[in-house]
Amino acid sequence: MKPLAATNDFVVKFANVNGSGSASANELFARSVLRMGVAVATRNIFPSNIQGLPTWYEVRISGEGWLGRRGGVDLVVPLNPQTWDRDIAEVEPGGYMLYDSTKPLTGQKLRSDITVLGVPFTELSNSMAGTIPRERQLLKNIVYVGALAALLGLDLKVIDALIEKQFKGKTKLVTLNGTALRLGYDYVEKNLKGACGLKVTHSDKVGERIFIAGNDAAGLGAVYGGATVCAWYPITPSTSLAEAFSAHCKRFRVDPATGENKFAIVQAEDEIAAIGMVLGAGWNGTRSFTATSGPGISLMQEFFGFAYYAEIPAVIFDIQRGGPSTGMPTRTQQSDILLAAYASHGDTKHILLFPEDPRESFEFAAQSFDLAERLQTPIFVMMDLDIGMNDWLCEPLSWDDSRTYDRGKLITAEELEAGKAFARYLDVDGDAIPYRTLPGTHPTKGAYFTRGSSHNAYAVYSESGKDYTDVMQRLLRKLETAKSLVPAPVMRAAKEKSRHGVIYFGSTSAAMDEAFASLAAQGVHLDGLRVRAFPFADALSDFVHGHDQVFVIEQNRDAQLLKLIVNECGLDPARFISILHYDGTPITARFIHGAIAERLSVTRKEAAE
């Protein structure tokens, strides 16, 4: 088997043990490639325990700028004996394995169609004088970064600069890491020079893009969107969003003159208490939110129904993970779509936003607070672990300083004093959105009861069937108004007229972009529609009617987005073909390409018969 040869286009995968300190070394490797001007897409696949189980870190190196997972591995660094066989099996024919050769291989399965490269990581790190065992364990990780630098042609000056930045002011750590880096580098230069056909060369394809995780971007977006209250309960993978909001608030929401905090962050006793606090703050006129995941969404159900029916603004960031039950807490899925759309008992429909990357996570986070107050309802920002906890290369976050917050229909004290009529749940403009007052607006006018029980347009308790149906129909009409306010779907026209289309959303879009290109290279041209919000725009139905069949790509078992489309748009299920991926790892371009190509092949064969 001829060894693979590629420049700025391959996949490296590290197989480590959780708690071994490998995360920072793996990230150092990825950022080194990035600093050389070559796009990278990283995926951290880790266990839900604290220490001891397998963890993987995948680095997609792409001179073409693809940011999704490709599928397959070209070079593996297997440092976990527990997963050795599985890790070796993933390598492409002609690929490479870089392993710790301190001890000879005895009993491990090898493959004749890959190149085996041995570097004594442990022996080299143990040779560093004046270090203690824990330091040597950590430095071993830097040794393999050095070995990779030599094998792949990474610029040592770039890595040195990153180490200097990471350990700024800590001279000893800078020196130790620099020494470990060169031990690995020099060993390869002396013993394995030219042994690997995979190379990284300087490029200029990264441009001004930034490397950021979705939870960090969303936390910052919440600050820019005017949020001042966060109530949450820790749950993977959403915890880092609340932590990011806290960190950003300490930068931007502290009075410089007095040092007083202009924000409130509460770690509640559970998810139910958290959403209750958020609704209390929202009712009082404060922009507030919670960050959670599927199990938290399940617990908050009754409060969602209350907020929908009483029309209280709130924002919920749902960082989706594998379910049901505890499921796979540290794996990604898009499996809360139906749960969130119809959250609570009775008839409810909630607004969902689907960002595709950290940049849109920032934008949609900020926009969600305007939508919540304009529409007086909960807004769900549907992210997932892949977006939330992985670093993504994306366009810089931007903000228009002239932008003002949309507080929605608020009646002021002056308007009340002038005699303006107020009925809390009355539609006076035809958009199904009533006016509201905030507590303390006027000493004697504008007060009302906020009811979770049946009420009429004047917030008066009523069990009249007509009063109830009037309110419920108005709430349904409000969803029609929302269609013009939520982010519109993004159309992607094929270069040639196509009878087939593809609908997709969220983190799937990165792999989908590459699949479009690879399919087109084989003569398969597909129109695309990236859904960015529910309720669905009329453009979605138009897109479906414009094609014989439409693929719907999603990362869950039960085709939840497709079910929502069929249910809400009244479309024929026979027009759709589901492509489903739900093993907990981010979907790959190869999986999408293969699934669509296979289905089209079957369709053409059936048509021929």
PDB file of N, CA and C in Angstrom, residues 41-83:
ATOM      1  N   ALA A  41     -10.514  22.361  11.889  1.00  0.00           N
ATOM      2  CA  ALA A  41     -11.781  22.111  12.574  1.00  0.00           C
ATOM      3  C   ALA A  41     -11.498  21.059  13.638  1.00  0.00           C
ATOM      4  N   THR A  42     -11.728  21.390  14.891  1.00  0.00           N
ATOM      5  CA  THR A  42     -11.402  20.479  15.987  1.00  0.00           C
ATOM      6  C   THR A  42     -12.674  19.905  16.605  1.00  0.00           C
ATOM      7  N   ARG A  43     -12.593  18.660  17.013  1.00  0.00           N
ATOM      8  CA  ARG A  43     -13.706  18.019  17.711  1.00  0.00           C
ATOM      9  C   ARG A  43     -13.140  17.267  18.912  1.00  0.00           C
ATOM     10  N   ASN A  44     -13.597  17.648  20.086  1.00  0.00           N
ATOM     11  CA  ASN A  44     -13.160  17.015  21.322  1.00  0.00           C
ATOM     12  C   ASN A  44     -14.238  16.025  21.761  1.00  0.00           C
ATOM     13  N   ILE A  45     -13.917  14.753  21.785  1.00  0.00           N
ATOM     14  CA  ILE A  45     -14.868  13.702  22.162  1.00  0.00           C
ATOM     15  C   ILE A  45     -14.398  13.123  23.487  1.00  0.00           C
ATOM     16  N   PHE A  46     -15.143  13.401  24.553  1.00  0.00           N
ATOM     17  CA  PHE A  46     -14.650  13.087  25.890  1.00  0.00           C
ATOM     18  C   PHE A  46     -15.729  12.399  26.716  1.00  0.00           C
ATOM     19  N   PRO A  47     -15.328  11.673  27.766  1.00  0.00           N
ATOM     20  CA  PRO A  47     -16.298  10.931  28.589  1.00  0.00           C
ATOM     21  C   PRO A  47     -16.952  11.845  29.616  1.00  0.00           C
ATOM     22  N   SER A  48     -17.999  11.344  30.241  1.00  0.00           N
ATOM     23  CA  SER A  48     -18.714  12.141  31.237  1.00  0.00           C
ATOM     24  C   SER A  48     -18.190  11.933  32.652  1.00  0.00           C
ATOM     25  N   ASN A  49     -17.169  11.077  32.805  1.00  0.00           N
ATOM     26  CA  ASN A  49     -16.583  10.934  34.142  1.00  0.00           C
ATOM     27  C   ASN A  49     -15.422  11.908  34.301  1.00  0.00           C
ATOM     28  N   ILE A  50     -14.830  11.973  35.474  1.00  0.00           N
ATOM     29  CA  ILE A  50     -13.778  12.939  35.734  1.00  0.00           C
ATOM     30  C   ILE A  50     -12.442  12.459  35.183  1.00  0.00           C
ATOM     31  N   GLN A  51     -12.125  11.201  35.352  1.00  0.00           N
ATOM     32  CA  GLN A  51     -10.782  10.736  34.989  1.00  0.00           C
ATOM     33  C   GLN A  51     -10.794   9.242  34.665  1.00  0.00           C
ATOM     34  N   GLY A  52      -9.928   8.852  33.722  1.00  0.00           N
ATOM     35  CA  GLY A  52      -9.664   7.444  33.506  1.00  0.00           C
ATOM     36  C   GLY A  52     -10.232   6.832  32.249  1.00  0.00           C
ATOM     37  N   LEU A  53     -11.294   7.403  31.680  1.00  0.00           N
ATOM     38  CA  LEU A  53     -11.897   6.826  30.493  1.00  0.00           C
ATOM     39  C   LEU A  53     -11.288   7.420  29.226  1.00  0.00           C
ATOM     40  N   PRO A  54     -11.546   6.793  28.069  1.00  0.00           N
ATOM     41  CA  PRO A  54     -10.948   7.276  26.819  1.00  0.00           C
ATOM     42  C   PRO A  54     -11.460   8.651  26.414  1.00  0.00           C
ATOM     43  N   THR A  55     -10.597   9.414  25.782  1.00  0.00           N
ATOM     44  CA  THR A  55     -10.971  10.697  25.199  1.00  0.00           C
ATOM     45  C   THR A  55     -10.247  10.849  23.873  1.00  0.00           C
ATOM     46  N   TRP A  56     -10.903  11.519  22.946  1.00  0.00           N
ATOM     47  CA  TRP A  56     -10.307  11.706  21.618  1.00  0.00           C
ATOM     48  C   TRP A  56     -10.361  13.179  21.225  1.00  0.00           C
ATOM     49  N   TYR A  57      -9.388  13.577  20.452  1.00  0.00           N
ATOM     50  CA  TYR A  57      -9.352  14.953  19.940  1.00  0.00           C
ATOM     51  C   TYR A  57      -8.981  14.861  18.461  1.00  0.00           C
ATOM     52  N   GLU A  58      -9.894  15.305  17.627  1.00  0.00           N
ATOM     53  CA  GLU A  58      -9.717  15.185  16.181  1.00  0.00           C
ATOM     54  C   GLU A  58      -9.448  16.558  15.580  1.00  0.00           C
ATOM     55  N   VAL A  59      -8.430  16.627  14.728  1.00  0.00           N
ATOM     56  CA  VAL A  59      -8.080  17.888  14.077  1.00  0.00           C
ATOM     57  C   VAL A  59      -8.197  17.707  12.570  1.00  0.00           C
ATOM     58  N   ARG A  60      -9.163  18.370  11.992  1.00  0.00           N
ATOM     59  CA  ARG A  60      -9.324  18.389  10.540  1.00  0.00           C
ATOM     60  C   ARG A  60      -8.501  19.556  10.001  1.00  0.00           C
ATOM     61  N   ILE A  61      -7.504  19.266   9.190  1.00  0.00           N
ATOM     62  CA  ILE A  61      -6.663  20.290   8.570  1.00  0.00           C
ATOM     63  C   ILE A  61      -7.125  20.439   7.134  1.00  0.00           C
ATOM     64  N   SER A  62      -7.561  21.639   6.768  1.00  0.00           N
ATOM     65  CA  SER A  62      -8.179  21.813   5.458  1.00  0.00           C
ATOM     66  C   SER A  62      -7.737  23.107   4.797  1.00  0.00           C
ATOM     67  N   GLY A  63      -6.894  22.985   3.796  1.00  0.00           N
ATOM     68  CA  GLY A  63      -6.502  24.149   3.028  1.00  0.00           C
ATOM     69  C   GLY A  63      -7.663  24.769   2.277  1.00  0.00           C
ATOM     70  N   GLU A  64      -8.706  23.964   2.016  1.00  0.00           N
ATOM     71  CA  GLU A  64      -9.895  24.464   1.331  1.00  0.00           C
ATOM     72  C   GLU A  64     -10.850  25.174   2.293  1.00  0.00           C
ATOM     73  N   GLY A  65     -10.593  25.034   3.581  1.00  0.00           N
ATOM     74  CA  GLY A  65     -11.416  25.748   4.559  1.00  0.00           C
ATOM     75  C   GLY A  65     -12.639  25.007   5.052  1.00  0.00           C
ATOM     76  N   TRP A  66     -12.728  23.689   4.807  1.00  0.00           N
ATOM     77  CA  TRP A  66     -13.880  22.940   5.323  1.00  0.00           C
ATOM     78  C   TRP A  66     -13.821  22.865   6.841  1.00  0.00           C
ATOM     79  N   LEU A  67     -14.961  23.095   7.494  1.00  0.00           N
ATOM     80  CA  LEU A  67     -14.989  23.194   8.951  1.00  0.00           C
ATOM     81  C   LEU A  67     -15.781  22.087   9.634  1.00  0.00           C
ATOM     82  N   GLY A  68     -16.364  21.189   8.868  1.00  0.00           N
ATOM     83  CA  GLY A  68     -17.051  20.049   9.453  1.00  0.00           C
ATOM     84  C   GLY A  68     -16.112  18.855   9.539  1.00  0.00           C
ATOM     85  N   ARG A  69     -16.590  17.796  10.171  1.00  0.00           N
ATOM     86  CA  ARG A  69     -15.810  16.549  10.184  1.00  0.00           C
ATOM     87  C   ARG A  69     -15.872  15.921   8.798  1.00  0.00           C
ATOM     88  N   ARG A  70     -14.731  15.460   8.333  1.00  0.00           N
ATOM     89  CA  ARG A  70     -14.684  14.810   7.030  1.00  0.00           C
ATOM     90  C   ARG A  70     -15.138  13.370   7.106  1.00  0.00           C
ATOM     91  N   GLY A  71     -14.665  12.668   8.156  1.00  0.00           N
ATOM     92  CA  GLY A  71     -14.820  11.225   8.257  1.00  0.00           C
ATOM     93  C   GLY A  71     -13.506  10.565   7.916  1.00  0.00           C
ATOM     94  N   GLY A  72     -13.119   9.548   8.682  1.00  0.00           N
ATOM     95  CA  GLY A  72     -11.841   8.889   8.461  1.00  0.00           C
ATOM     96  C   GLY A  72     -10.703   9.629   9.138  1.00  0.00           C
ATOM     97  N   VAL A  73      -9.579   8.908   9.336  1.00  0.00           N
ATOM     98  CA  VAL A  73      -8.399   9.459  10.002  1.00  0.00           C
ATOM     99  C   VAL A  73      -7.170   9.120   9.158  1.00  0.00           C
ATOM    100  N   ASP A  74      -6.291  10.088   8.949  1.00  0.00           N
ATOM    101  CA  ASP A  74      -5.079   9.858   8.160  1.00  0.00           C
ATOM    102  C   ASP A  74      -3.853   9.593   9.030  1.00  0.00           C
ATOM    103  N   LEU A  75      -3.853  10.159  10.226  1.00  0.00           N
ATOM    104  CA  LEU A  75      -2.743   9.952  11.164  1.00  0.00           C
ATOM    105  C   LEU A  75      -3.322   9.847  12.563  1.00  0.00           C
ATOM    106  N   VAL A  76      -3.045   8.758  13.252  1.00  0.00           N
ATOM    107  CA  VAL A  76      -3.544   8.586  14.607  1.00  0.00           C
ATOM    108  C   VAL A  76      -2.371   8.548  15.575  1.00  0.00           C
ATOM    109  N   VAL A  77      -2.592   9.149  16.756  1.00  0.00           N
ATOM    110  CA  VAL A  77      -1.614   9.095  17.847  1.00  0.00           C
ATOM    111  C   VAL A  77      -2.293   8.317  18.979  1.00  0.00           C
ATOM    112  N   PRO A  78      -2.128   6.980  19.014  1.00  0.00           N
ATOM    113  CA  PRO A  78      -2.853   6.145  19.976  1.00  0.00           C
ATOM    114  C   PRO A  78      -2.097   6.032  21.309  1.00  0.00           C
ATOM    115  N   LEU A  79      -2.551   6.757  22.306  1.00  0.00           N
ATOM    116  CA  LEU A  79      -1.875   6.761  23.605  1.00  0.00           C
ATOM    117  C   LEU A  79      -2.702   6.084  24.691  1.00  0.00           C
ATOM    118  N   ASN A  80      -3.770   5.400  24.283  1.00  0.00           N
ATOM    119  CA  ASN A  80      -4.629   4.704  25.245  1.00  0.00           C
ATOM    120  C   ASN A  80      -4.726   3.229  24.863  1.00  0.00           C
ATOM    121  N   PRO A  81      -4.099   2.326  25.626  1.00  0.00           N
ATOM    122  CA  PRO A  81      -4.142   0.893  25.295  1.00  0.00           C
ATOM    123  C   PRO A  81      -5.558   0.339  25.220  1.00  0.00           C
ATOM    124  N   GLN A  82      -6.496   0.924  25.990  1.00  0.00           N
ATOM    125  CA  GLN A  82      -7.869   0.419  26.014  1.00  0.00           C
ATOM    126  C   GLN A  82      -8.548   0.517  24.657  1.00  0.00           C
ATOM    127  N   THR A  83      -8.194   1.530  23.896  1.00  0.00           N
ATOM    128  CA  THR A  83      -8.903   1.776  22.633  1.00  0.00           C
ATOM    129  C   THR A  83      -8.007   1.555  21.418  1.00  0.00           C
TER     130      THR A  83
END
